[in-house]
mmCIF file of N, CA and C in Angstrom:
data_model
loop_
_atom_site.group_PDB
_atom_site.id
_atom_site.type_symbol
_atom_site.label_atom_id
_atom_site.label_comp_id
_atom_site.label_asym_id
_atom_site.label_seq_id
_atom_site.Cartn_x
_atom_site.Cartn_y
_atom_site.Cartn_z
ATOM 1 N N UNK A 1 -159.548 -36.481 258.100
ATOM 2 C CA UNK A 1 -159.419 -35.257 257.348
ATOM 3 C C UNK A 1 -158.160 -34.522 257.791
ATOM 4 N N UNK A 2 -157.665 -33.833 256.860
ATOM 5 C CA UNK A 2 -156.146 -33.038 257.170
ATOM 6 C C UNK A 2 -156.456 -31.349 257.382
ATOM 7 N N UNK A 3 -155.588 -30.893 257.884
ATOM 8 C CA UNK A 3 -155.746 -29.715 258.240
ATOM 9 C C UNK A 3 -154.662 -29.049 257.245
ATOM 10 N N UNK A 4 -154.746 -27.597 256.868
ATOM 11 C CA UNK A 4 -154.256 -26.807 255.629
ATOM 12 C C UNK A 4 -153.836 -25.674 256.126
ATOM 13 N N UNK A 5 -152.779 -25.035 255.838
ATOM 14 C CA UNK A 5 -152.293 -23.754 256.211
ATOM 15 C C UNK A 5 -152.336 -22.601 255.441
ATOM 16 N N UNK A 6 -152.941 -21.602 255.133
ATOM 17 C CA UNK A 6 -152.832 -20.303 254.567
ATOM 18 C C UNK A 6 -152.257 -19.167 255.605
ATOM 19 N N UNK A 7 -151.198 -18.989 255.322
ATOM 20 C CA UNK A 7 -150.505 -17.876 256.234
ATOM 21 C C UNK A 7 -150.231 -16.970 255.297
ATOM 22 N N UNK A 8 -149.610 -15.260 256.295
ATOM 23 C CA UNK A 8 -149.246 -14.774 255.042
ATOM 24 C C UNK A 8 -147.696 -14.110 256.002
ATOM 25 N N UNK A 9 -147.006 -15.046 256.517
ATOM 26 C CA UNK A 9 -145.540 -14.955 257.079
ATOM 27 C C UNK A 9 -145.272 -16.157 256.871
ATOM 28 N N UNK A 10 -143.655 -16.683 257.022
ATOM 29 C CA UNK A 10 -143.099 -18.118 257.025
ATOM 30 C C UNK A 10 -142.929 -18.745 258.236
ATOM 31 N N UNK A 11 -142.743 -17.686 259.304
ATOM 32 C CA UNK A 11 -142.772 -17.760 260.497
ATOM 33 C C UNK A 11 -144.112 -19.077 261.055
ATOM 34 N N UNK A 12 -144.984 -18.759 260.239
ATOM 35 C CA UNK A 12 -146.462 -19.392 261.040
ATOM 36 C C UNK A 12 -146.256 -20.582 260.371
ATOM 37 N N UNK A 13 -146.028 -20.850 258.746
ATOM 38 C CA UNK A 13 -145.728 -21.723 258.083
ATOM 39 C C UNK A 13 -144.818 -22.801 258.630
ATOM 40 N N UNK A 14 -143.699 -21.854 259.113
ATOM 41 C CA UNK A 14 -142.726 -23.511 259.207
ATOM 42 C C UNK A 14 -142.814 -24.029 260.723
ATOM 43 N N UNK A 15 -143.896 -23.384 261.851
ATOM 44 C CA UNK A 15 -144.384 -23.699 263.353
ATOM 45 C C UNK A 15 -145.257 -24.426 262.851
ATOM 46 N N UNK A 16 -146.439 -24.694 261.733
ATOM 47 C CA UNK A 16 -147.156 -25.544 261.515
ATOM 48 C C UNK A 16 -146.573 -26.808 260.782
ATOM 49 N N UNK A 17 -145.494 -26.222 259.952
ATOM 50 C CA UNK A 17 -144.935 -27.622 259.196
ATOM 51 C C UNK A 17 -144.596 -28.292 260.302
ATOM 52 N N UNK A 18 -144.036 -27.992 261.400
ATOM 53 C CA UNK A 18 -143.187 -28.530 262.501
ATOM 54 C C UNK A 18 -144.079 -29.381 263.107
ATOM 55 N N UNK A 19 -145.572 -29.055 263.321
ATOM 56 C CA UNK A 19 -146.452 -29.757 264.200
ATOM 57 C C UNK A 19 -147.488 -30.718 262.847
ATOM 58 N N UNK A 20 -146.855 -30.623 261.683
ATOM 59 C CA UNK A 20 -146.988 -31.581 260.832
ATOM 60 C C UNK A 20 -148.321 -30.742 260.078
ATOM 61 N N UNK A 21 -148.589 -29.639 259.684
ATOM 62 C CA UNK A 21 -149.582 -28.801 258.948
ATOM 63 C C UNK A 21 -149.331 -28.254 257.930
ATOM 64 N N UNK A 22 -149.385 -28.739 256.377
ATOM 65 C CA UNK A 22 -148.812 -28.253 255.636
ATOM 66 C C UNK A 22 -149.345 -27.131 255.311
ATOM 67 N N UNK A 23 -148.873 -26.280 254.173
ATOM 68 C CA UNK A 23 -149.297 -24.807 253.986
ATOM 69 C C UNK A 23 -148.856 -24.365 252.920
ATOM 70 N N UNK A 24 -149.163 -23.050 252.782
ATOM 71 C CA UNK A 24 -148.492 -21.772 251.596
ATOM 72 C C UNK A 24 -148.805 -20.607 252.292
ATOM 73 N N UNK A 25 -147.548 -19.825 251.894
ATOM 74 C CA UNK A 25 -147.855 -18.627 252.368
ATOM 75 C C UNK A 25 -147.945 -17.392 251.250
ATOM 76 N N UNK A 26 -149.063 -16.682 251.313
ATOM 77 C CA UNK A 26 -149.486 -16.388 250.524
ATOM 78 C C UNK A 26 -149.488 -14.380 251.022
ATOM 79 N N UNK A 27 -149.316 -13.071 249.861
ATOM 80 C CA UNK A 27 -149.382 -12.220 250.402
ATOM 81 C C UNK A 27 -150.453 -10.961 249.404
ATOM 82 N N UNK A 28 -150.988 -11.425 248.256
ATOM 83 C CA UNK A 28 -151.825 -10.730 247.396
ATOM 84 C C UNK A 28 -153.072 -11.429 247.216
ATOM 85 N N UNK A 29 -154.184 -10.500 247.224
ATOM 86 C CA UNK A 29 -155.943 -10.992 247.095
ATOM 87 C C UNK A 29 -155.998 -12.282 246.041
ATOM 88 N N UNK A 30 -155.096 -12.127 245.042
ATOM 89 C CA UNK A 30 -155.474 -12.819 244.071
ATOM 90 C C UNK A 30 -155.028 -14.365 244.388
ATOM 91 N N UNK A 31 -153.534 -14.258 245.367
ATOM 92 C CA UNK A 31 -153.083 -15.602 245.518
ATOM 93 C C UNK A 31 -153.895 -15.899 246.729
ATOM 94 N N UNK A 32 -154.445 -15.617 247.695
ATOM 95 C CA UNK A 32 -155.068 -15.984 248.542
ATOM 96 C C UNK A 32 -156.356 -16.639 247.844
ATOM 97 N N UNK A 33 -157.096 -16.627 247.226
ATOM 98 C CA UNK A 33 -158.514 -16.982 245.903
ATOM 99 C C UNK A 33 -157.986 -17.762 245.513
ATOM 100 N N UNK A 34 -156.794 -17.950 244.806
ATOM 101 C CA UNK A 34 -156.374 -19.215 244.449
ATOM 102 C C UNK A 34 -156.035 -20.321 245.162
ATOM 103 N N UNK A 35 -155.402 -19.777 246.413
ATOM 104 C CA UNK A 35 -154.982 -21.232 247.496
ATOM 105 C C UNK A 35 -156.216 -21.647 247.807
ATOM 106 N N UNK A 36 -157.742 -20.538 248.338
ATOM 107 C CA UNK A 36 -158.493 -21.173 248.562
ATOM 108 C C UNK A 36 -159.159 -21.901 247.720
ATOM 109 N N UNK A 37 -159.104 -21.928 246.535
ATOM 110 C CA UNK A 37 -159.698 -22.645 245.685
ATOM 111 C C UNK A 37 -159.062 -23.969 245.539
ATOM 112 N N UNK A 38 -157.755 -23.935 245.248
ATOM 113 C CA UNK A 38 -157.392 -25.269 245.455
ATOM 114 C C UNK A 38 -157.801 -26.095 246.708
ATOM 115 N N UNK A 39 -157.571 -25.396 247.554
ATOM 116 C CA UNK A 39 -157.931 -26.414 248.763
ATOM 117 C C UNK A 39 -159.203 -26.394 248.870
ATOM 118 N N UNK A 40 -159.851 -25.937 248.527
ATOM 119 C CA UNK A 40 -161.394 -26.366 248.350
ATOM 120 C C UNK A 40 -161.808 -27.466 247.727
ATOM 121 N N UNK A 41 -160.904 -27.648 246.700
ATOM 122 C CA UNK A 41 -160.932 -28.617 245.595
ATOM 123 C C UNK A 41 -160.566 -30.021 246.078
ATOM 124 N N UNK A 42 -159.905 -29.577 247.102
ATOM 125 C CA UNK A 42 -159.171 -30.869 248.059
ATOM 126 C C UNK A 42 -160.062 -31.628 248.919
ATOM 127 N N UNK A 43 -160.909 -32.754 248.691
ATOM 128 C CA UNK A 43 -161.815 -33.201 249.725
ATOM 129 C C UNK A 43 -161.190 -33.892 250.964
ATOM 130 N N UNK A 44 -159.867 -34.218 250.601
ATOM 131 C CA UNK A 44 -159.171 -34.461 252.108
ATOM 132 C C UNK A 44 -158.979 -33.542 253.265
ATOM 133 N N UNK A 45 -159.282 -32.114 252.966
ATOM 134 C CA UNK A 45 -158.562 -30.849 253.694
ATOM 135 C C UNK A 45 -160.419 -30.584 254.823
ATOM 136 N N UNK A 46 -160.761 -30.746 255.982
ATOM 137 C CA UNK A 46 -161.179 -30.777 256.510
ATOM 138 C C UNK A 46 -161.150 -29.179 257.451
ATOM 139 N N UNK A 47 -160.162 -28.806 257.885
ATOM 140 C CA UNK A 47 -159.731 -27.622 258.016
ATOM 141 C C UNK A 47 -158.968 -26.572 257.712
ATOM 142 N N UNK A 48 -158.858 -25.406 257.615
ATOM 143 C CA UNK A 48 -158.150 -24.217 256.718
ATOM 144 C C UNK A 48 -157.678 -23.230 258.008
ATOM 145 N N UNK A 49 -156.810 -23.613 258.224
ATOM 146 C CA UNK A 49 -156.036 -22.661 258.831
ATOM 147 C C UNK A 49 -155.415 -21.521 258.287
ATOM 148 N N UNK A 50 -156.241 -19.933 258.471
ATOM 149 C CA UNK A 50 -155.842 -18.716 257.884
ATOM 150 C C UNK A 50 -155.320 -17.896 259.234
ATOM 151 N N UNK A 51 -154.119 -16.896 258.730
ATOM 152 C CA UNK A 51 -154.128 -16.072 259.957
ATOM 153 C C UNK A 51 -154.751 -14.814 259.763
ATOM 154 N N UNK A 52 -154.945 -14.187 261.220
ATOM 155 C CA UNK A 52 -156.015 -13.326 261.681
ATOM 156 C C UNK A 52 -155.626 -12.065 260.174
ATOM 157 N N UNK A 53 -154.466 -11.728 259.615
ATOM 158 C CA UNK A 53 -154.791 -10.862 258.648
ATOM 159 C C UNK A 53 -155.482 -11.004 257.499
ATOM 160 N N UNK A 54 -155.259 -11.960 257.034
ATOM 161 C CA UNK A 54 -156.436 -12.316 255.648
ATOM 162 C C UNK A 54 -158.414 -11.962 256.136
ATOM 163 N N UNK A 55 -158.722 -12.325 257.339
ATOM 164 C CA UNK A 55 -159.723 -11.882 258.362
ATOM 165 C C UNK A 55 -160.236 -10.660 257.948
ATOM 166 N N UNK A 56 -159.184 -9.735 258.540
ATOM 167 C CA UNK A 56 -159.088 -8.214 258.613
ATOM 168 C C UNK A 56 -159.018 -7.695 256.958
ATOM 169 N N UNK A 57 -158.105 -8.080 256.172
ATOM 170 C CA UNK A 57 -158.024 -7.731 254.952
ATOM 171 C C UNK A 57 -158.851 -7.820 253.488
ATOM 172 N N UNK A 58 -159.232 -9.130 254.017
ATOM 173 C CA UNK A 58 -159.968 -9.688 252.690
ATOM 174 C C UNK A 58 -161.329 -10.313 253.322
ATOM 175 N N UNK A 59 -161.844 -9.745 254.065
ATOM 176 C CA UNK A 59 -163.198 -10.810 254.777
ATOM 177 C C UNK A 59 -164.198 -11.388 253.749
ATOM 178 N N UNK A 60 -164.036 -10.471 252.539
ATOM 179 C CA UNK A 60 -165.474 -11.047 251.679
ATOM 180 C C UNK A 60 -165.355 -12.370 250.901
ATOM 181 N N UNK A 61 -164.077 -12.705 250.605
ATOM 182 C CA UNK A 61 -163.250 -13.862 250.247
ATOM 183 C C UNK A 61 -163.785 -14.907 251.561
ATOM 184 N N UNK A 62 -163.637 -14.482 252.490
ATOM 185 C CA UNK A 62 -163.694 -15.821 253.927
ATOM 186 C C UNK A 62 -165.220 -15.689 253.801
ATOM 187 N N UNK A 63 -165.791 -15.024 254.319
ATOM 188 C CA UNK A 63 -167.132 -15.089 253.703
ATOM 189 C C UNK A 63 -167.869 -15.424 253.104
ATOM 190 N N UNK A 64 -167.385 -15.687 251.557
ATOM 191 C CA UNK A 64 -167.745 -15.975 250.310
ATOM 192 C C UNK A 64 -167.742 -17.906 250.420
ATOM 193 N N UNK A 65 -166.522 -18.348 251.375
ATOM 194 C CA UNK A 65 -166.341 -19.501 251.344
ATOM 195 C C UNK A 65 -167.079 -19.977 252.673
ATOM 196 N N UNK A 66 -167.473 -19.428 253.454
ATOM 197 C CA UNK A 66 -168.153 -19.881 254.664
ATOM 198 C C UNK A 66 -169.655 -20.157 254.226
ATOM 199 N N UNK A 67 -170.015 -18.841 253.453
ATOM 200 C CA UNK A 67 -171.816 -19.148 252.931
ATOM 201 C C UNK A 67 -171.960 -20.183 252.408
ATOM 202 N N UNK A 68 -171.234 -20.382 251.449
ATOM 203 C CA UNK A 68 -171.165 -21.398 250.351
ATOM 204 C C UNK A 68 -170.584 -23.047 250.430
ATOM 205 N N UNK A 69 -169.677 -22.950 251.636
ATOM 206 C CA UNK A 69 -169.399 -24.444 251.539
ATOM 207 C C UNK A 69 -169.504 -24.784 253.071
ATOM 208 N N UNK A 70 -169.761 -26.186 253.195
ATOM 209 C CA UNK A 70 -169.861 -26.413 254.354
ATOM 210 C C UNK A 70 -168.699 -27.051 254.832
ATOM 211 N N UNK A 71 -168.127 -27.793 254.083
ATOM 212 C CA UNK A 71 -166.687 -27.646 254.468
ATOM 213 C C UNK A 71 -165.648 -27.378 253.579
ATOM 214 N N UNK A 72 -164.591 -27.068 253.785
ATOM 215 C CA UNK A 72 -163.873 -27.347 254.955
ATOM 216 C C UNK A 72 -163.980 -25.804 256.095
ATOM 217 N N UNK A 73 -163.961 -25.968 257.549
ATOM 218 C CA UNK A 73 -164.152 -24.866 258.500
ATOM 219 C C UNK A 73 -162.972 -24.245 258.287
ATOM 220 N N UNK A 74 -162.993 -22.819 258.481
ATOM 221 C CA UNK A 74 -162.131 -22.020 258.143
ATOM 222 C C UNK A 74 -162.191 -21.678 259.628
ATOM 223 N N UNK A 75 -160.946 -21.836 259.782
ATOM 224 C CA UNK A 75 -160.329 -21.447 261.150
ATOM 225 C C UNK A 75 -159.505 -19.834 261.593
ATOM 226 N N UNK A 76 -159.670 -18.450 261.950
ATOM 227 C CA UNK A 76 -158.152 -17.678 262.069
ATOM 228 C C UNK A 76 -157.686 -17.772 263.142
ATOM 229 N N UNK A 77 -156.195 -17.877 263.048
ATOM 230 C CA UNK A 77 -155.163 -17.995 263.657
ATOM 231 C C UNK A 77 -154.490 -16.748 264.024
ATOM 232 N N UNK A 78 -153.761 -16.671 265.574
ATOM 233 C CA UNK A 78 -153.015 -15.362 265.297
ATOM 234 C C UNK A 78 -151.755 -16.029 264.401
ATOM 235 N N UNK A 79 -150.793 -14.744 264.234
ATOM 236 C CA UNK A 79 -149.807 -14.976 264.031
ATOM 237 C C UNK A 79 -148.473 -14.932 264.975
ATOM 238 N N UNK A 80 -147.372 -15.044 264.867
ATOM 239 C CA UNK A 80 -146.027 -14.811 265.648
ATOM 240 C C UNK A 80 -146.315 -13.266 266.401
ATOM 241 N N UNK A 81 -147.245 -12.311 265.800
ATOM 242 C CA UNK A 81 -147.371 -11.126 266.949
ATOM 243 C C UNK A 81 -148.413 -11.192 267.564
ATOM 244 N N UNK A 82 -149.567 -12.703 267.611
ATOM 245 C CA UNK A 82 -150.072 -11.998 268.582
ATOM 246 C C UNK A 82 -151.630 -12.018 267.757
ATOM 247 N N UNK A 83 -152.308 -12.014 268.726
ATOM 248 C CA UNK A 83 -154.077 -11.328 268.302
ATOM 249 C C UNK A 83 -154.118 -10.104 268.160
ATOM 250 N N UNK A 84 -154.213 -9.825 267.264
ATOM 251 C CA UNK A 84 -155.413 -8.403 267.442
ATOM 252 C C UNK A 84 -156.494 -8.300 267.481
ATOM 253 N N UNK A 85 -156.833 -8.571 268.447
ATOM 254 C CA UNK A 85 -158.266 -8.946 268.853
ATOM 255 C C UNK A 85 -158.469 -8.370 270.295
ATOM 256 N N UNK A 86 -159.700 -7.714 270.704
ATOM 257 C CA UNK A 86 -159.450 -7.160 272.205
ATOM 258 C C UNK A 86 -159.551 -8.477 272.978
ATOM 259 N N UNK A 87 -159.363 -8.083 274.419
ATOM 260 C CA UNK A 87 -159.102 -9.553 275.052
ATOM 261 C C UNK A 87 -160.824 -10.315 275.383
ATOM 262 N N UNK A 88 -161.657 -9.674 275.249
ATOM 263 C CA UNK A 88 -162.896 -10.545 275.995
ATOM 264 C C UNK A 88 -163.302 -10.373 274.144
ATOM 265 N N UNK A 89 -162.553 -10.816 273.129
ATOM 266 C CA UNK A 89 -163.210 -10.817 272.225
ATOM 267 C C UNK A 89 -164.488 -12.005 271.686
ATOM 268 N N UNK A 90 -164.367 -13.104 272.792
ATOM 269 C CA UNK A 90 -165.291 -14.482 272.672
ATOM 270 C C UNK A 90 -166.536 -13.906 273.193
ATOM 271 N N UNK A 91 -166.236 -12.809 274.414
ATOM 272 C CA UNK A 91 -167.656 -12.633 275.245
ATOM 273 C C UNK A 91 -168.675 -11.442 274.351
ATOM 274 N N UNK A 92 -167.708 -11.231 273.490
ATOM 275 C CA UNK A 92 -168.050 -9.756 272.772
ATOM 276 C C UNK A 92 -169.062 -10.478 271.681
ATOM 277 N N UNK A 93 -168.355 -11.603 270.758
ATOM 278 C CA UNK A 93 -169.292 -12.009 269.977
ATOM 279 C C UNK A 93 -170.037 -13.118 270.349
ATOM 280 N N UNK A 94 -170.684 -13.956 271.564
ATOM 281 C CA UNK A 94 -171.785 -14.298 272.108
ATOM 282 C C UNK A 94 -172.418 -13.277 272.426
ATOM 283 N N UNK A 95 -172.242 -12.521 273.152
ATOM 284 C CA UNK A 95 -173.049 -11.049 273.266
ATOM 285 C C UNK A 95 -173.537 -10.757 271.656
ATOM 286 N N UNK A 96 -173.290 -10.568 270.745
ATOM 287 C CA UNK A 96 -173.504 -9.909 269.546
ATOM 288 C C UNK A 96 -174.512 -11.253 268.784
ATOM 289 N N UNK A 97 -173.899 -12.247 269.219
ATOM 290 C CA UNK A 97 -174.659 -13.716 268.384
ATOM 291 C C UNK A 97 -176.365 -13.672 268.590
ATOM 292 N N UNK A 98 -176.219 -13.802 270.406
ATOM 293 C CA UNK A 98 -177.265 -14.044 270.668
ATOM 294 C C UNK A 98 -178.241 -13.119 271.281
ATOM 295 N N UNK A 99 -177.679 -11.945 271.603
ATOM 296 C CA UNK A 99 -178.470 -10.823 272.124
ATOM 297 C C UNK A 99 -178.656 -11.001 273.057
ATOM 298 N N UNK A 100 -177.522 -11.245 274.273
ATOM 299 C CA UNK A 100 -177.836 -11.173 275.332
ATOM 300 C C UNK A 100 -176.638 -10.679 275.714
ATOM 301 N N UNK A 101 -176.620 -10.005 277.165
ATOM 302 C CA UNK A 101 -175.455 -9.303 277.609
ATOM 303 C C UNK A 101 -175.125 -11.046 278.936
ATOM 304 N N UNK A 102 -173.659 -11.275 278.839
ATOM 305 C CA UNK A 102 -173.309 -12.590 279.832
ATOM 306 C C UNK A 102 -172.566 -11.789 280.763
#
């Protein structure tokens, strides 16, 4: 299975073309729905590499495709600046998953 790029800089785009990940970079709700649809459509595409803003911006879209399909896994990525994400953000959501404080 191949892995897929949805970015929404070129920056992330042409670091993944480089490590052989093709992509589009995409910057309105509507073109983001469409890339994912195509690549949905794609039974070779195994993984979807999005960066962390589509996350933040459009979650009901990532959402919409997580309930509903089992694959391909939707992955977020930072971008060239970085996470925005606090730093114990893994311990934050096992804590939240499973209801337990680690």
């Amino acid at each position: 299975m191949k892995m897929f790029l949805i970015s929404d800089n070129v920056d992330t785009q042409t670091g993944m073309r480089l490590a052989g990940v093709e992509g589009v970079v995409v910057h309105e709700r509507e073109e983001l729905y469409d890339a994912l649809q195509k690549t949905l459509a794609d039974k070779e595409i195994g993984i979807i590499l999005l960066t962390e803003k589509f996350g933040k911006e459009f979650p009901d879209i990532l959402e919409d495709v997580r309930l509903n399909h089992k694959l391909p896994l939707l992955i977020e990525i930072p971008d060239r600046h970085g996470t925005g994400r606090a730093p114990d953000f893994i311990t934050s959501f096992v804590n939240e998953s499973i209801g337990l404080k680690l």
